[in-house]
């Protein structure tokens, strides 16, 4: 079936007469390209090349110097044939076979077209060779020099074209480093060709060589400005989009937004409304607005792009998958995780059909699904997707690549959530080592890696090591971003958390107040990052026993979250829990229960019943019920918390073991013998209290009498 589809499609593309049994040459000369149906092999004989492609046969007549180029084409074709046979062996559906065949045939047709152009270009070289022969015979030195210069230019352009074509094949087979070398060679030999510059820049971008990418794209933009009027606008839009994407990768969102807006404006002037180029510009703008927190704008631009690309390409095109992936990311940002997972799964299914399992785009889709499941607290499911993404990217990019570092960081975060801090430390250390090779020791990404490593070390109780990593992260951010950047505030907040763990509350408060001042100045009075600082200040003052200040900061944090995030956000639920905990400590159990209930209902709405946050809420409600003597309710909440943690985190996780201990103690306390013992101890403590009070009163009276007698003796 696959062979028949491929042969039929090749014939429709080339429209050249064919016979069924054997090849009959119907054309001659240096530009002959012929396709016929035939079973055969690859033969090179008298400079005539025959390539059998399943049922299609290509006959190319050209010069001997083209044999190497065509042999490269032969190897690439055979590689794709093996891939097609592998797909068939996996018993893909007829529809999938057709899609694979059509995609391969389209690529082959492009290469045949390029080869035909190559053969056409041989004629000028032949003419120069004939003129050179005559010039040598006539000893015409000036003419010889002129002709040799012309031949050198022609050879350079031809060599550049060959390098560019080879790079395209290497890129398709994910030989990225080799592809980049050949794109660079094409630019070196012919630096005025815009397509060479753009492809070299895009490959540099994919390999995280950002400075080189910017250089190539700026050169492409310069060449675009020199192009003819018909070409100029389109080429300028492409260069602007590429520059915007590079600055986005670098985190310079205002610059990225500027270039993307310029690209969209240009595209709207030269293309019809549903043109794919306009859809691409919409998609790029959506990505930047997502990064900037303008989520509704991001959704609107993505939907415009999605509608256009479905109309142009159909449901299963890679561009449609990319936009669905982007929509998933936006919905994840606004907390609609279920919708995000739906878009991510649709994107993954589409890209698996388009690219197969081992491809960077498929790895990205799996990574995003992992993050969505992590957000839901389904950590084991998240770990599966993250590991698949890491394994794929390791094969494609190697060990020292930013994508691989990101995958390891994500896996480390899941191990932290599961309480496997030693595994988390190993993953974060590998990510740090990788980014140090890529960026050097003073890059913001390295600062982030050190912060992540510090988090895992803090979880292990290695506070001094954590402090060292946090301090280095702070130093990098100060150096690269300045004293008043939000990243500096985040680093100071992390330092404060270690000081809290070490019991150094004054240092913790100093760092938290510094972080709060930065965030208020740079992000605004009620930004959620400022709320995080106020929340942590509340905790610090609670640990110091200053409950009035703790209450004030906790209440401010809650107000900030309500104003910026709304009532049904996980951060708001956390603020409710903190206030509930403080009221519980102050023995105001009714108020504590009220805030714990608010946290529970908020988390339930966001995560569903089986998220670890719900286990914490149940545990807090159990404490409150226990303090109020509502024993049955307390036991029910403890049991619910234990069930959730066991399922989500496993029996060995510290949170699971803590809840299990709470449940055991509660069962003992609430049993009949337990109540008798508690009552007995309660009576004993009451009697001891009366005795101590009486002794204290007697001691005060006795000391007062002694003092009176002493003063009387002194007066005498």
mmCIF file of C-alpha atoms in Angstrom, residues 55 77 135 146 148 165 169 187 219 266 329 352 390 393 418 425 448 455 476 575 582 660 665 681:
data_model
loop_
_atom_site.group_PDB
_atom_site.id
_atom_site.type_symbol
_atom_site.label_atom_id
_atom_site.label_comp_id
_atom_site.label_asym_id
_atom_site.label_seq_id
_atom_site.Cartn_x
_atom_site.Cartn_y
_atom_site.Cartn_z
ATOM 1 C CA UNK A 55 8.155 1.835 -7.572
ATOM 2 C CA UNK A 77 16.627 8.646 -0.041
ATOM 3 C CA UNK A 135 42.650 32.170 -23.614
ATOM 4 C CA UNK A 146 38.994 37.574 -15.500
ATOM 5 C CA UNK A 148 39.352 32.487 -13.367
ATOM 6 C CA UNK A 165 21.296 21.449 0.629
ATOM 7 C CA UNK A 169 19.099 16.843 4.941
ATOM 8 C CA UNK A 187 27.099 31.785 4.624
ATOM 9 C CA UNK A 219 22.596 40.458 8.623
ATOM 10 C CA UNK A 266 4.367 44.078 7.814
ATOM 11 C CA UNK A 329 0.392 26.840 28.408
ATOM 12 C CA UNK A 352 3.655 11.895 17.159
ATOM 13 C CA UNK A 390 14.677 13.814 28.959
ATOM 14 C CA UNK A 393 16.442 15.184 24.239
ATOM 15 C CA UNK A 418 7.835 13.251 46.490
ATOM 16 C CA UNK A 425 19.893 17.089 44.453
ATOM 17 C CA UNK A 448 18.147 29.678 38.822
ATOM 18 C CA UNK A 455 15.857 24.132 47.595
ATOM 19 C CA UNK A 476 24.902 36.422 40.079
ATOM 20 C CA UNK A 575 -2.801 32.449 53.152
ATOM 21 C CA UNK A 582 -2.039 31.382 63.892
ATOM 22 C CA UNK A 660 -0.274 8.520 59.895
ATOM 23 C CA UNK A 665 -2.403 9.333 68.313
ATOM 24 C CA UNK A 681 -3.809 13.427 83.586
#
